[in-house]
CSV table of C-alpha atoms in Angstrom, one decimal:
chain,number,residue,atom,x,y,z
A,1,MET,CA,75.5,71.0,155.2
A,2,GLU,CA,75.9,69.8,151.2
A,3,PHE,CA,79.2,68.9,150.7
A,4,SER,CA,80.4,66.7,147.4
A,5,LEU,CA,82.9,63.9,148.4
A,6,ASP,CA,83.4,61.5,145.9
A,7,LEU,CA,84.3,58.2,147.6
A,8,SER,CA,83.6,56.1,144.8
A,9,ARG,CA,86.3,57.2,143.1
A,10,ALA,CA,88.8,56.9,146.1
A,11,PHE,CA,91.7,54.5,145.6
A,12,LYS,CA,94.5,53.3,147.5
A,13,VAL,CA,98.2,54.2,146.5
A,14,PRO,CA,100.4,53.5,144.4
A,15,LEU,CA,100.7,57.5,143.1
A,16,PRO,CA,102.0,56.3,139.7
A,17,VAL,CA,98.3,55.1,138.7
A,18,LEU,CA,97.6,59.1,137.7
A,19,SER,CA,100.8,59.7,136.3
A,20,GLY,CA,98.8,59.4,132.9
A,21,SER,CA,95.9,61.0,133.0
A,22,VAL,CA,96.4,64.2,131.3
A,23,GLY,CA,93.7,67.3,132.4
A,24,HIS,CA,91.3,69.7,130.5
A,25,GLY,CA,93.5,72.8,129.7
A,26,ALA,CA,96.8,73.9,131.2
A,27,SER,CA,98.3,72.5,134.5
A,28,ILE,CA,97.9,75.0,137.5
A,29,ARG,CA,101.4,74.4,138.3
A,30,THR,CA,102.3,76.1,135.0
A,31,ASP,CA,104.5,79.7,136.2
A,32,LYS,CA,102.5,82.9,134.1
A,33,LEU,CA,103.8,85.7,136.7
A,34,SER,CA,106.9,85.8,135.2
A,35,LEU,CA,105.5,86.5,131.6
A,36,GLY,CA,104.3,89.8,132.7
A,37,GLY,CA,101.5,91.7,130.7
A,38,THR,CA,97.9,91.0,132.1
A,39,TYR,CA,99.8,88.5,134.2
A,40,GLN,CA,100.3,90.4,137.4
A,41,LEU,CA,99.3,89.7,141.2
A,42,PRO,CA,96.1,90.2,141.9
A,43,ALA,CA,94.8,92.6,144.7
A,44,HIS,CA,91.9,89.9,145.9
A,45,LEU,CA,91.4,86.8,147.7
A,46,TYR,CA,89.4,84.0,148.0
A,47,VAL,CA,89.8,81.1,150.4
A,48,LEU,CA,88.3,77.9,150.6
A,49,TYR,CA,88.4,76.5,154.1
A,50,ILE,CA,87.8,72.6,154.5
A,51,SER,CA,87.5,71.1,157.6
A,52,MET,CA,85.4,67.8,159.0
A,53,ALA,CA,82.4,67.8,161.7
A,54,PRO,CA,82.6,64.9,164.2
A,55,GLU,CA,80.1,62.8,162.7
A,56,GLY,CA,81.9,62.8,159.3
A,57,LYS,CA,80.6,65.4,157.7
A,58,LEU,CA,82.6,68.3,155.3
A,59,ILE,CA,82.5,71.4,156.5
A,60,VAL,CA,82.6,74.1,153.4
A,61,ARG,CA,83.4,77.7,154.3
A,62,HIS,CA,84.3,80.5,151.6
A,63,VAL,CA,85.8,83.8,152.5
A,64,GLN,CA,87.3,86.2,150.6
A,65,ASP,CA,88.2,90.2,150.6
A,66,ASP,CA,90.3,92.8,148.6
A,67,ILE,CA,93.7,92.7,149.8
A,68,THR,CA,97.6,94.2,149.5
A,69,PRO,CA,99.1,91.9,147.4
A,70,SER,CA,102.3,92.1,148.9
A,71,ASP,CA,100.7,91.4,152.5
A,72,ILE,CA,99.2,88.1,151.1
A,73,ASP,CA,100.6,86.1,153.7
A,74,ALA,CA,99.0,87.9,156.5
A,75,ALA,CA,95.8,88.3,154.4
A,76,GLU,CA,95.1,84.4,153.9
A,77,ASP,CA,95.9,84.1,158.1
A,78,ARG,CA,93.3,86.5,158.9
A,79,LEU,CA,90.8,85.2,156.4
A,80,ILE,CA,91.4,81.6,157.5
A,81,ALA,CA,90.7,82.8,161.2
A,82,ALA,CA,87.3,84.2,160.1
A,83,ALA,CA,86.5,81.0,158.5
A,84,MET,CA,87.1,79.2,161.3
A,85,GLN,CA,84.4,81.2,163.0
A,86,ALA,CA,81.3,79.3,163.2
A,87,THR,CA,79.8,82.6,162.3
A,88,ALA,CA,81.2,82.6,158.7
A,89,PRO,CA,79.1,82.1,155.9
A,90,ALA,CA,78.4,78.3,155.1
A,91,GLY,CA,78.4,77.3,151.2
A,92,THR,CA,78.5,74.2,148.9
A,93,LEU,CA,81.5,73.2,146.9
A,94,ASP,CA,79.5,74.5,144.0
A,95,SER,CA,78.9,78.3,144.7
A,96,ILE,CA,82.5,79.2,143.9
A,97,LYS,CA,82.6,82.5,142.0
A,98,PHE,CA,85.1,84.7,140.8
A,99,THR,CA,84.4,88.6,139.6
A,100,GLU,CA,88.0,89.6,139.2
A,101,PRO,CA,91.3,88.6,139.0
A,102,SER,CA,92.2,86.4,142.6
A,103,TYR,CA,94.8,84.7,144.7
A,104,PHE,CA,92.8,81.6,145.3
A,105,THR,CA,93.6,79.4,148.3
A,106,ILE,CA,92.3,76.2,149.7
A,107,VAL,CA,92.9,75.3,153.3
A,108,LEU,CA,92.8,71.4,154.9
A,109,ASP,CA,92.1,72.1,158.4
A,110,VAL,CA,92.0,68.0,159.0
A,111,ALA,CA,94.9,66.4,161.0
A,112,ASP,CA,97.1,64.4,158.6
A,113,TRP,CA,95.1,65.4,155.1
A,114,ASP,CA,97.8,66.8,152.4
A,115,PHE,CA,97.5,67.8,148.7
A,116,TYR,CA,98.5,65.7,146.0
A,117,TYR,CA,101.5,67.8,144.9
A,118,PRO,CA,102.7,66.2,143.0
A,119,ALA,CA,103.3,62.2,143.3
A,120,PRO,CA,107.0,61.6,145.2
A,121,SER,CA,107.3,59.1,142.5
A,122,ASN,CA,107.6,61.6,139.8
A,123,PRO,CA,108.7,65.3,141.5
A,124,THR,CA,109.0,66.8,138.2
A,125,PRO,CA,106.0,65.6,135.9
A,126,ASP,CA,105.4,67.1,132.3
A,127,ALA,CA,102.9,70.3,132.6
A,128,GLY,CA,99.3,68.6,132.3
A,129,LEU,CA,99.7,65.4,134.0
A,130,MET,CA,97.5,65.0,136.6
A,131,HIS,CA,100.1,65.4,139.8
A,132,ASP,CA,98.3,68.5,140.4
A,133,PRO,CA,96.6,69.3,143.4
A,134,ILE,CA,93.6,70.9,141.4
A,135,ALA,CA,93.0,69.1,138.4
A,136,PHE,CA,90.6,70.1,135.5
A,137,LEU,CA,88.0,68.2,133.6
A,138,GLU,CA,86.2,68.3,130.5
A,139,LYS,CA,83.2,67.1,131.7
A,140,LYS,CA,81.1,65.1,134.5
A,141,THR,CA,78.3,63.2,134.9
A,142,ILE,CA,76.0,62.9,137.5
A,143,LEU,CA,73.2,61.0,138.6
A,144,ILE,CA,70.0,62.8,140.2
A,145,GLU,CA,66.7,60.9,141.7
A,146,LEU,CA,63.7,63.2,140.1
A,147,PRO,CA,61.8,63.7,141.7
A,148,VAL,CA,63.5,62.9,145.5
A,149,GLY,CA,62.5,59.0,146.7
A,150,SER,CA,61.3,57.9,143.2
A,151,ASP,CA,64.2,55.5,142.7
A,152,ASN,CA,64.6,57.2,139.5
A,153,TRP,CA,67.7,58.5,138.4
A,154,VAL,CA,68.4,60.6,135.6
A,155,LYS,CA,72.3,61.0,134.2
A,156,ILE,CA,73.1,64.6,133.3
A,157,GLU,CA,76.2,65.4,131.3
A,158,ARG,CA,78.0,68.5,132.3
A,159,ALA,CA,80.9,70.0,129.9
A,160,PHE,CA,83.5,72.6,131.2
A,161,SER,CA,85.8,75.1,130.0
A,162,LYS,CA,89.5,74.2,129.6
A,163,ASN,CA,91.8,76.0,132.0
A,164,TYR,CA,93.4,79.5,131.0
A,165,THR,CA,93.3,81.2,134.1
A,166,PHE,CA,94.3,79.2,137.2
A,167,PHE,CA,98.2,79.3,137.5
A,168,ASN,CA,101.2,79.5,140.0
A,169,ALA,CA,100.3,77.0,142.1
A,170,GLN,CA,102.2,76.3,145.0
A,171,PRO,CA,101.6,74.0,148.3
A,172,LEU,CA,101.8,75.7,151.7
A,173,GLU,CA,101.6,75.2,155.6
A,174,LYS,CA,99.2,77.6,157.2
A,175,GLN,CA,99.0,78.4,161.1
A,176,VAL,CA,95.1,77.3,161.7
A,177,GLY,CA,94.4,77.6,165.4
A,178,ALA,CA,97.0,75.6,167.3
A,179,THR,CA,98.0,73.7,164.6
A,180,ARG,CA,99.6,73.6,161.2
A,181,ARG,CA,97.7,72.7,158.3
A,182,LYS,CA,98.1,71.7,154.7
A,183,ALA,CA,97.3,74.4,152.0
A,184,VAL,CA,97.4,75.3,148.6
A,185,ARG,CA,97.4,78.6,146.6
A,186,CYS,CA,97.0,79.6,143.0
A,187,ILE,CA,95.9,82.7,141.1
A,188,ASN,CA,93.0,83.1,138.7
A,189,PHE,CA,94.1,85.7,136.5
A,190,LEU,CA,90.7,85.6,134.9
A,191,THR,CA,92.0,85.4,131.5
A,192,LYS,CA,90.1,83.4,128.4
A,193,ASN,CA,93.1,81.8,126.2
A,194,ASP,CA,96.7,81.1,125.7
A,195,ASN,CA,97.4,84.7,125.4
A,196,GLY,CA,96.7,85.6,128.6
A,197,ASP,CA,93.6,88.0,126.9
A,198,PRO,CA,91.2,88.8,130.0
A,199,LEU,CA,87.9,87.3,130.1
A,200,ASP,CA,85.6,89.5,127.7
A,201,MET,CA,82.3,91.8,129.4
A,202,CYS,CA,79.8,89.9,130.5
A,203,ALA,CA,81.2,86.5,129.7
A,204,THR,CA,81.3,83.3,131.6
A,205,GLN,CA,83.7,80.5,132.4
A,206,ASP,CA,82.5,77.1,134.1
A,207,PHE,CA,84.9,75.0,135.4
A,208,GLY,CA,85.0,71.5,136.9
A,209,PHE,CA,88.0,70.3,138.5
A,210,ASN,CA,89.2,67.6,141.1
A,211,ILE,CA,91.2,68.8,144.1
A,212,LEU,CA,93.2,65.5,144.9
A,213,VAL,CA,93.9,64.9,148.6
A,214,GLN,CA,95.9,62.5,150.4
A,215,VAL,CA,94.0,60.9,153.3
A,216,PRO,CA,95.6,58.2,156.0
A,217,LEU,CA,93.5,54.9,155.8
A,218,VAL,CA,93.7,54.9,159.4
A,219,GLN,CA,95.2,57.7,162.2
A,220,GLY,CA,98.8,58.1,162.5
A,221,GLY,CA,98.9,55.1,159.3
A,222,VAL,CA,101.1,55.5,156.4
A,223,ASP,CA,99.0,53.8,153.9
A,224,LYS,CA,96.7,56.9,152.2
A,225,VAL,CA,93.7,56.8,149.9
A,226,THR,CA,93.5,60.1,147.4
A,227,LEU,CA,90.0,61.5,147.5
A,228,LEU,CA,88.7,63.6,145.3
A,229,ILE,CA,87.0,66.4,146.3
A,230,ASP,CA,85.2,67.6,143.2
A,231,PRO,CA,83.5,71.1,143.2
A,232,SER,CA,82.4,73.3,140.5
A,233,SER,CA,83.3,77.1,140.1
A,234,GLN,CA,82.2,80.2,137.4
A,235,ASN,CA,84.5,83.2,136.5
A,236,GLN,CA,82.1,86.0,135.9
A,237,GLY,CA,83.5,88.8,133.2
A,238,PRO,CA,83.4,92.3,134.1
A,239,PRO,CA,79.5,93.8,134.1
A,240,PRO,CA,78.4,96.3,131.2
A,241,PRO,CA,79.5,100.0,131.9
A,242,PRO,CA,76.5,102.0,133.6
A,243,THR,CA,74.1,103.5,131.0
A,244,PRO,CA,74.6,107.1,131.4
A,245,ALA,CA,71.5,109.2,132.7
A,246,PRO,CA,69.9,111.5,129.4
A,247,PRO,CA,70.5,114.9,129.3
A,248,PHE,CA,68.7,117.0,131.1
A,249,VAL,CA,66.3,118.9,129.1
A,250,PRO,CA,64.6,122.1,131.0
A,251,PRO,CA,60.5,121.9,130.4
A,252,SER,CA,59.2,124.6,128.1
A,253,PRO,CA,57.9,127.7,129.5
A,254,VAL,CA,54.4,128.2,129.8
A,255,VAL,CA,52.4,130.4,127.6
A,256,ALA,CA,49.5,132.2,128.6
């Protein structure tokens, strides 16, 4: 199972270390639903389920379906149950794609894991500060060994879109099997700018973001580290309308 867990950037609290870091674009905690217009409750749900195998590898599963917005809680329970099944589709953290406005719910099915939402020392930070459970990145630099086993490392830098689309984040506790687990729900409105205009036909937005997770140093302990799980995602605008079939032209009569 491929996964992306940036342990090199893990650090021990105190939490104020992040208080001045600014994300790329608007804060995911921003309330857009109250504005109306294009900011409406979506009829689709995308669940990203994150767990951990006994040997310490992350388990990542993606489950999505159309829903009735008023039944969002029950829909999350249904999709989380599906994600827990061994037959659920497995994925990586870089295979998140949205083709329509969607709820986006991330579930941490690991004991004592919680989201950084927000720092206890600053419960009401200004919008845009990296106190969010999901913080958007301007760019990401990675090292890739090419070819594999050659010890020749190539630096690749990826640039990402600003966040104009993921908003209305809220912390949750969800029933996962026999236990309650931490989750975050937000809405991807599939919008392209501050005005809330819908993403253009065939357009794409590429996002890089950090999911900030608080993990105890020892099971049951008080001290925690903050792990940055760093997936990528893409918004895809609607496809072009189908090309209409040419009009029927009857064959010309055969002249003897």
